[in-house]
Coordinates of C-alpha atoms and ligand atoms in Angstrom, one line a residue:
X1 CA -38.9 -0.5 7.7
X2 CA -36.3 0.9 5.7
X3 CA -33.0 2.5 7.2
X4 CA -34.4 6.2 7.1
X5 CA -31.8 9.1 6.2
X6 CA -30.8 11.3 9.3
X7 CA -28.6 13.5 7.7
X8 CA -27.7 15.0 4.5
X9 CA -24.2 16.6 3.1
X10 CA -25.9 19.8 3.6
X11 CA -25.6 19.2 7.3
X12 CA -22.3 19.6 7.4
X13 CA -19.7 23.2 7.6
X14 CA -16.3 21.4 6.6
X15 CA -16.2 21.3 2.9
X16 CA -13.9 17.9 2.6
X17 CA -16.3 16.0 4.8
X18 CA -19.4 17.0 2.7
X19 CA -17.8 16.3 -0.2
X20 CA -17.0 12.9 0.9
X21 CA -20.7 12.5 2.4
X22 CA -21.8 13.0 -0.8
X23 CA -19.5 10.2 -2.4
X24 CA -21.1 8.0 0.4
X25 CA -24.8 8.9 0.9
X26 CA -28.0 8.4 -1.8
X27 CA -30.0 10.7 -3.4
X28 CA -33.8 11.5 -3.1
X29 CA -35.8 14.8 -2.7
X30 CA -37.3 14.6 0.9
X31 CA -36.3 17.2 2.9
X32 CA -33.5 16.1 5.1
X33 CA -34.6 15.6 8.9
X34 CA -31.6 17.3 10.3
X35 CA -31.7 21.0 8.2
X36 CA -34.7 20.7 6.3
X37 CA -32.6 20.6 2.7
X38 CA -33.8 19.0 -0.2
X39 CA -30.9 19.1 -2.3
X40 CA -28.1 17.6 0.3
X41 CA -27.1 13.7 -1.0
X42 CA -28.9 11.7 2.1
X43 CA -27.3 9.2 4.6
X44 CA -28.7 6.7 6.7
X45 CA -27.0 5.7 10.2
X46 CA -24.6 3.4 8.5
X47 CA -23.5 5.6 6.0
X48 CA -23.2 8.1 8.6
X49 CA -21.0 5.3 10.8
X50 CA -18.4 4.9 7.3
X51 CA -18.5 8.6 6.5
X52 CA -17.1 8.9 10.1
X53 CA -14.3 6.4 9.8
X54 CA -13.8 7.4 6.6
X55 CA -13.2 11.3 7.4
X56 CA -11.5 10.9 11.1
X57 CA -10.5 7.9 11.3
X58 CA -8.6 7.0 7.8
X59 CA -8.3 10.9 7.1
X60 CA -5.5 10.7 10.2
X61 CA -3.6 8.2 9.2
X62 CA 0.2 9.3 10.0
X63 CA 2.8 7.4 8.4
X64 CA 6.2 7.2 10.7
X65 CA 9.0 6.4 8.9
X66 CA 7.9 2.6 8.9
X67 CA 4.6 1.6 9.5
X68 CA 1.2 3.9 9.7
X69 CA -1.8 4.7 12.4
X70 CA -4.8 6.7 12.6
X71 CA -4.7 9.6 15.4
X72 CA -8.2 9.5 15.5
X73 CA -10.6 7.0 16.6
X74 CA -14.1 6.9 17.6
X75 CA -16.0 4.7 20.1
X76 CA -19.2 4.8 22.3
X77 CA -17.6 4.7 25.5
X78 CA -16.0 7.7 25.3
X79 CA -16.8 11.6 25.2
X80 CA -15.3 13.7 22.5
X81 CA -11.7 14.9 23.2
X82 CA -10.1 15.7 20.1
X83 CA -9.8 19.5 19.4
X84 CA -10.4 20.2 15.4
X85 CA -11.0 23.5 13.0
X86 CA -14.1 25.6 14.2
X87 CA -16.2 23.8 11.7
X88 CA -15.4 20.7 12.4
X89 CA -15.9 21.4 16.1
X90 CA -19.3 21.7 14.9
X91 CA -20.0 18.8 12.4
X92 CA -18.5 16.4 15.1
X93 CA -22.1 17.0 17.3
X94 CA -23.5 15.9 14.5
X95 CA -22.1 12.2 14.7
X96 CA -21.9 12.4 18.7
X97 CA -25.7 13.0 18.5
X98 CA -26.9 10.4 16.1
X99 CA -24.4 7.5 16.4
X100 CA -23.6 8.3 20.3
X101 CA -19.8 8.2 20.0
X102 CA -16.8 10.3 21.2
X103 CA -14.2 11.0 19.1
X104 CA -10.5 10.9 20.9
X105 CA -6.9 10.3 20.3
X106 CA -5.9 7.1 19.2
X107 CA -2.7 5.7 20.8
X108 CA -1.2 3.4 18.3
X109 CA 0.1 0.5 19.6
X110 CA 4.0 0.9 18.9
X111 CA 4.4 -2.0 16.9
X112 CA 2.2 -0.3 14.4
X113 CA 4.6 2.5 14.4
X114 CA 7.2 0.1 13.7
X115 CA 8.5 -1.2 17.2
X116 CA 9.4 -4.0 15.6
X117 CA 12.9 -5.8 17.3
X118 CA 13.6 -7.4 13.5
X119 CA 12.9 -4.0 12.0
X120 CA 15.0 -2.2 14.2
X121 CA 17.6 -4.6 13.4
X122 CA 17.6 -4.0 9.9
X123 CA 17.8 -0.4 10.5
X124 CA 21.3 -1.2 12.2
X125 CA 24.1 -1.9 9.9
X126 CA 25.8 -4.3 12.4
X127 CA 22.5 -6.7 12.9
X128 CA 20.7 -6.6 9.4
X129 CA 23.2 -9.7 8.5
X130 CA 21.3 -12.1 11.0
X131 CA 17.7 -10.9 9.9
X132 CA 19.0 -11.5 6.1
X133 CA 20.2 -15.2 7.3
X134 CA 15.9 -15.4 8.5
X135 CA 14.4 -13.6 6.1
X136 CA 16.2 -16.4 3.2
X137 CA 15.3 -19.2 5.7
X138 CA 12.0 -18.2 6.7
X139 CA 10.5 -17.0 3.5
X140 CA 9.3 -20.0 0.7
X141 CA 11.2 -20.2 -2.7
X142 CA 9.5 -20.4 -5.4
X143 CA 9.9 -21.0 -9.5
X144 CA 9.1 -19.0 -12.2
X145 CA 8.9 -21.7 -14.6
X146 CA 9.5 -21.7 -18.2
X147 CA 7.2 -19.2 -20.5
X148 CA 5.7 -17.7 -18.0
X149 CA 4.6 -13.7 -19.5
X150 CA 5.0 -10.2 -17.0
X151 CA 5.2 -7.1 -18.3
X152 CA 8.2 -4.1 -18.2
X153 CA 7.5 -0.6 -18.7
X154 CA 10.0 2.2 -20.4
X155 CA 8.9 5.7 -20.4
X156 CA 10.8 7.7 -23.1
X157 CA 13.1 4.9 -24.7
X158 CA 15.7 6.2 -27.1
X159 CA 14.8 3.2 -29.7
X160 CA 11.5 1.9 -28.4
X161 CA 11.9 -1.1 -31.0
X162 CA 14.8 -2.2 -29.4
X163 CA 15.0 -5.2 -27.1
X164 CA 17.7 -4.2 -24.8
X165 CA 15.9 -0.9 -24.2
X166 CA 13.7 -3.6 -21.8
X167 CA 16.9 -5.1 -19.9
X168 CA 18.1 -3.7 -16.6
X169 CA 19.1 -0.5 -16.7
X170 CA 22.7 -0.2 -17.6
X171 CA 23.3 3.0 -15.0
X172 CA 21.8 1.0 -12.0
X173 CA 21.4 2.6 -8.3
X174 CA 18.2 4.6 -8.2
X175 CA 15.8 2.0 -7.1
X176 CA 14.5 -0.1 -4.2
X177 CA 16.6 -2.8 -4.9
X178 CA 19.6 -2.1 -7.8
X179 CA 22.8 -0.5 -6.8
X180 CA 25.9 0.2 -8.4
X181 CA 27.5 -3.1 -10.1
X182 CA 23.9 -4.8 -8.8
X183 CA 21.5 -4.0 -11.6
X184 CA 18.0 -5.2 -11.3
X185 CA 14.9 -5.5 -14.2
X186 CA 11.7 -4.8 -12.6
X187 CA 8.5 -6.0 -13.9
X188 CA 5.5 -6.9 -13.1
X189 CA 2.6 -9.7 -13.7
X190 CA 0.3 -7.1 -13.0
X191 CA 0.5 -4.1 -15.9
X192 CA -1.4 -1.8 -13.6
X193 CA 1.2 -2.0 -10.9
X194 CA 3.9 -1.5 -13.7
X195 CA 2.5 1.8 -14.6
X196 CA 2.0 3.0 -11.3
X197 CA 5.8 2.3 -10.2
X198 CA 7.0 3.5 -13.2
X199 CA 5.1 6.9 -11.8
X200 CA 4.2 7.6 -15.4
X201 CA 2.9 11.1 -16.9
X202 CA 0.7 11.9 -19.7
X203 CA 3.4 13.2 -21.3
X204 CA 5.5 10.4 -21.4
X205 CA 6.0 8.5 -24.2
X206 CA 5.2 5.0 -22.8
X207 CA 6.3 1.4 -23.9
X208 CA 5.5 -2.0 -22.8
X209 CA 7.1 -5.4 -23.4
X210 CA 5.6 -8.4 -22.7
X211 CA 8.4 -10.5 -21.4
X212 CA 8.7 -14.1 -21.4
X213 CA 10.8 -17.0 -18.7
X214 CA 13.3 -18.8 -21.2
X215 CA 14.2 -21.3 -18.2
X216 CA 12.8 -21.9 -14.6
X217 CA 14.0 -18.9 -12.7
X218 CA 14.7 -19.5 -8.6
X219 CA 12.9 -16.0 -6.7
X220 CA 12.9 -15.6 -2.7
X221 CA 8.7 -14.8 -2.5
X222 CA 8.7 -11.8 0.0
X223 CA 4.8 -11.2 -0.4
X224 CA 4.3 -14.8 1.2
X225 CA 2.4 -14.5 4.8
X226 CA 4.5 -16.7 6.5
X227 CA 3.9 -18.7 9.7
X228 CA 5.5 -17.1 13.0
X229 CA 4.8 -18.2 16.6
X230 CA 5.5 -14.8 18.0
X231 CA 4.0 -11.5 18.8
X232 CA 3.6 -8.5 16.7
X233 CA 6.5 -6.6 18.0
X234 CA 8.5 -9.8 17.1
X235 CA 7.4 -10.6 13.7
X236 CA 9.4 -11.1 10.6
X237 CA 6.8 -10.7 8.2
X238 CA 5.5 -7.2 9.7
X239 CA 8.7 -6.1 9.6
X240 CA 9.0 -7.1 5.6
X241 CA 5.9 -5.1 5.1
X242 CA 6.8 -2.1 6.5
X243 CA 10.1 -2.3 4.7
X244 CA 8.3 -2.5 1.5
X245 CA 5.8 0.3 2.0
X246 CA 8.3 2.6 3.0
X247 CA 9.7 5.2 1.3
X248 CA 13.3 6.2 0.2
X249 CA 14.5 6.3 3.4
X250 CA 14.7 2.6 3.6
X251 CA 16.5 2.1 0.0
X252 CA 19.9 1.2 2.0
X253 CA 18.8 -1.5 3.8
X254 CA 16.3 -3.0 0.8
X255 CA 19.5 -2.7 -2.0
X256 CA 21.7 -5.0 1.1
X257 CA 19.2 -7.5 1.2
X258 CA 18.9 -7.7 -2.5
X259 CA 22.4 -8.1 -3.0
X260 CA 22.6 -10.6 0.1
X261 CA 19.7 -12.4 -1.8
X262 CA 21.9 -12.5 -4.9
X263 CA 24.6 -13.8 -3.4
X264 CA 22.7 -16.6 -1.8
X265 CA 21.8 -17.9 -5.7
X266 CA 18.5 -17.1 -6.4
X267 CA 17.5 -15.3 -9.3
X268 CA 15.3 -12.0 -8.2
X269 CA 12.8 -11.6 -5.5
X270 CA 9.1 -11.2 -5.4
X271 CA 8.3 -8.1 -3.4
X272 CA 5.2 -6.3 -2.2
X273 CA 4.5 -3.4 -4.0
X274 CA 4.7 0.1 -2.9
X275 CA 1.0 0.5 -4.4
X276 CA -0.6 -1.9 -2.6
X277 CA -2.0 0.1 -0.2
X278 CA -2.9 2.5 -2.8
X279 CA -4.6 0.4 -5.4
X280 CA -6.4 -2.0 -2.7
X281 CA -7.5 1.3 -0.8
X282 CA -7.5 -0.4 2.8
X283 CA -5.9 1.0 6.1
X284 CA -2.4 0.2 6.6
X285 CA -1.9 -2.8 9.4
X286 CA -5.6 -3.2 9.9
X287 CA -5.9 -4.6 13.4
X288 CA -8.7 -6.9 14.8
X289 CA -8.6 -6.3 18.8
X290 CA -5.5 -4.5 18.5
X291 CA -4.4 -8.0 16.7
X292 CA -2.8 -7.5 13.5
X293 CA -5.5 -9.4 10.6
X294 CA -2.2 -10.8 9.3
X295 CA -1.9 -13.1 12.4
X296 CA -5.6 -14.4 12.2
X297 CA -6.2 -17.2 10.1
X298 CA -9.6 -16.1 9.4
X299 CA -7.7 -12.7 7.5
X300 CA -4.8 -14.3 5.6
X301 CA -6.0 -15.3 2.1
X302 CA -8.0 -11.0 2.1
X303 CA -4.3 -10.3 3.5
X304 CA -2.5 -12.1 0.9
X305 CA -5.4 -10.8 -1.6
X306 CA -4.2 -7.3 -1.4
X307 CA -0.4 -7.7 -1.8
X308 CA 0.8 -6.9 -4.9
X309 CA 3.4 -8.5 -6.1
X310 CA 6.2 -7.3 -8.0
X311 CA 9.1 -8.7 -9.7
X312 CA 12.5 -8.0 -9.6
X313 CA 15.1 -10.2 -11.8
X314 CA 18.5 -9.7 -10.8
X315 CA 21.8 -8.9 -13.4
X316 CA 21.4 -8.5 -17.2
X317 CA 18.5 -10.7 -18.0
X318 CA 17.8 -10.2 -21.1
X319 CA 21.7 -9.8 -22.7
X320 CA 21.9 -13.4 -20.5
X321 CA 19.0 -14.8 -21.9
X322 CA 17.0 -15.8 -19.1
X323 CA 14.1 -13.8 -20.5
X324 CA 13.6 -13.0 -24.0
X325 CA 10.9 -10.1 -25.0
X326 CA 8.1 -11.7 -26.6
X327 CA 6.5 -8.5 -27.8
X328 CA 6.3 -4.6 -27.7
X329 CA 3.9 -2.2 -27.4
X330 CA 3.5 1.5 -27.3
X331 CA 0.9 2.3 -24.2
X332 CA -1.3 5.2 -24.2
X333 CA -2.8 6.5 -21.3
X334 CA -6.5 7.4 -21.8
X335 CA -7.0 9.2 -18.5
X336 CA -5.5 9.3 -14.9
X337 CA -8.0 8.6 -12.2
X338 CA -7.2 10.1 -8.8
X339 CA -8.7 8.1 -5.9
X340 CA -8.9 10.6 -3.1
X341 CA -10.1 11.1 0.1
X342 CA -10.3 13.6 2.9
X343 CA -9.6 14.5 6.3
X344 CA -8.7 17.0 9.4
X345 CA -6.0 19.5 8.6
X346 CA -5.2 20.0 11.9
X347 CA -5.4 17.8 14.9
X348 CA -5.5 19.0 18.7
Ligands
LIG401 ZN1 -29.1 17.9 6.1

């Protein structure tokens, strides 16, 4: 017997969730068991369960200043004790009555929120020195050998023809990891990724090189799940993580650890990218059990899966002939597709 449809997007008041019920359910013309429509997009119990975590559950993610949870959650052991909108209210008896679950405030646990001792210490000017020593010890080195190809973006370049157009920027100190005196190239192996951190427009003029390793270059891999013994509120690598996928707030401490990296002799860094969660589309710090998925073996190659990896080459590279460009193009961007998703507005 097939999974029959219980409701249908016309079922519901809030105009984000049936929009989104609509991206999830199928389409036929029987009238829908719930409000007698026809025309609603149809959902059977499962679709029902992912338009649910979808909406309340992914809708409220909150992002702290490091790290990100959902203030919602949903279970079957629990009655219903999140106050929403008026028509939410209303949709909400719609889930409660055909999956049986409550829908309540989620407490994070903190390390999600970043509670996380080597976090904290790189937040502190006077400790970040020690987790710098760790994070060169405990994370794997690896070689960017000879003629490998990634990809650099320039938007607007004065002479797009022009190889040193593709260098480091000569007035370094606006990114993650370049500061004054400390300029940095960043590319890419991914030229998806490139365009996305380069936060291109449609009206930018938009150049790619394809650049090329001229000699093995020595990186520190940062995207590298590496091995701990220790619990989340301990761990190295969540604390790199959330350093990554923060915003500008946590520039100073990312430009200190690229210049500490520098200093220790290695050529540039591999870093996750800001996109990743983005472009993979998965909840932030997915936990198992409360157990973060990048502690269980069963989760790490999907966990290394959905880093992306980004490439930052520190100095002059070019001018100092560690990378040549290999080739130019001019990049035009067909169209720009928004991914989107809704949730609650307001949460009580
Ligand atoms: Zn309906």
């Amino acid at each position: 017997m097939r999974n029959k449809e219980k409701l249908c997007s016309e079922c519901f008041t809030d105009q984000g969730l049936k929009l989104l019920a609509e991206r999830i359910g199928i389409e036929n013309s029987e009238n829908c068991l719930n409000c007698s429509n026809s025309n609603g997009i149809k959902l059977d119990i499962e679709q029902i369960e992912t338009l649910a975590y979808r909406f309340f559950v992914v809708g409220s993610i909150f992002k702290p200043d490091y790290g990100a949870s959902p203030l919602i959650q949903f279970n079957k052991h629990q009655k219903t004790s999140v106050k929403l909108s008026d028509s939410l209210q209303k949709d909400i008896k719609l889930f409660e009555k055909e999956l049986g679950i409550g829908f309540f405030h989620y407490g994070p646990r903190l390390w999600m929120i970043g509670e996380i001792e080597p976090l904290k210490e790189l937040q502190n000017k006077k400790t970040r020195k020690s987790i710098f020593d760790r994070i060169v010890n405990e994370f794997p080195t690896v070689l960017l050998k000879e003629n490998e190809l990634f990809y650099r973006i320039r938007t607007n370049p004065k002479k797009p023809t022009n190889e040193t157009e593709y260098d480091s920027s000569p007035y370094p100190g606006n990114g993650r990891l370049d500061s004054e005196n400390h300029p940095v190239l960043y590319g890419s192996q991914d030229l998806e990724v490139c365009i996305h951190e380069c936060r291109v427009t449609v009206e930018d003029e938009i150049y790619v090189a394809t650049l090329k390793t001229n000699k093995t270059l020595k990186l520190l891999d940062l995207t590298e799940l590496i091995d701990e013994d220790c619990t989340e509120f301990e761990s190295l690598d969540l604390s790199i993580q959330m350093l990554f996928l923060a915003s500008k707030h946590s520039y100073e401490i990312t430009k200190d650890l690229s210049l500490f990296i520098k200093e220790k002799g290695f050529d540039g860094i591999i870093y996750p990218s800001f996109f990743s969660l983005v472009r993979t589309g998965k909840i932030p710090f997915p936990t198992v059990y409360g157990i973060s998925t990048r502690k269980i073996p069963q989760y790490k190659e999907f966990e290394k899966s959905s880093t992306i990896r980004n490439l930052a080459l520190f100095g002059n590279p070019v001018k100092d002939k560690k990378i040549k460009v290999k080739n130019i193009n001019k990049l035009g961007l067909n169209r720009i597709i928004y991914d989107y998703q809704f949730g609650p507005a307001e949460i009580n």
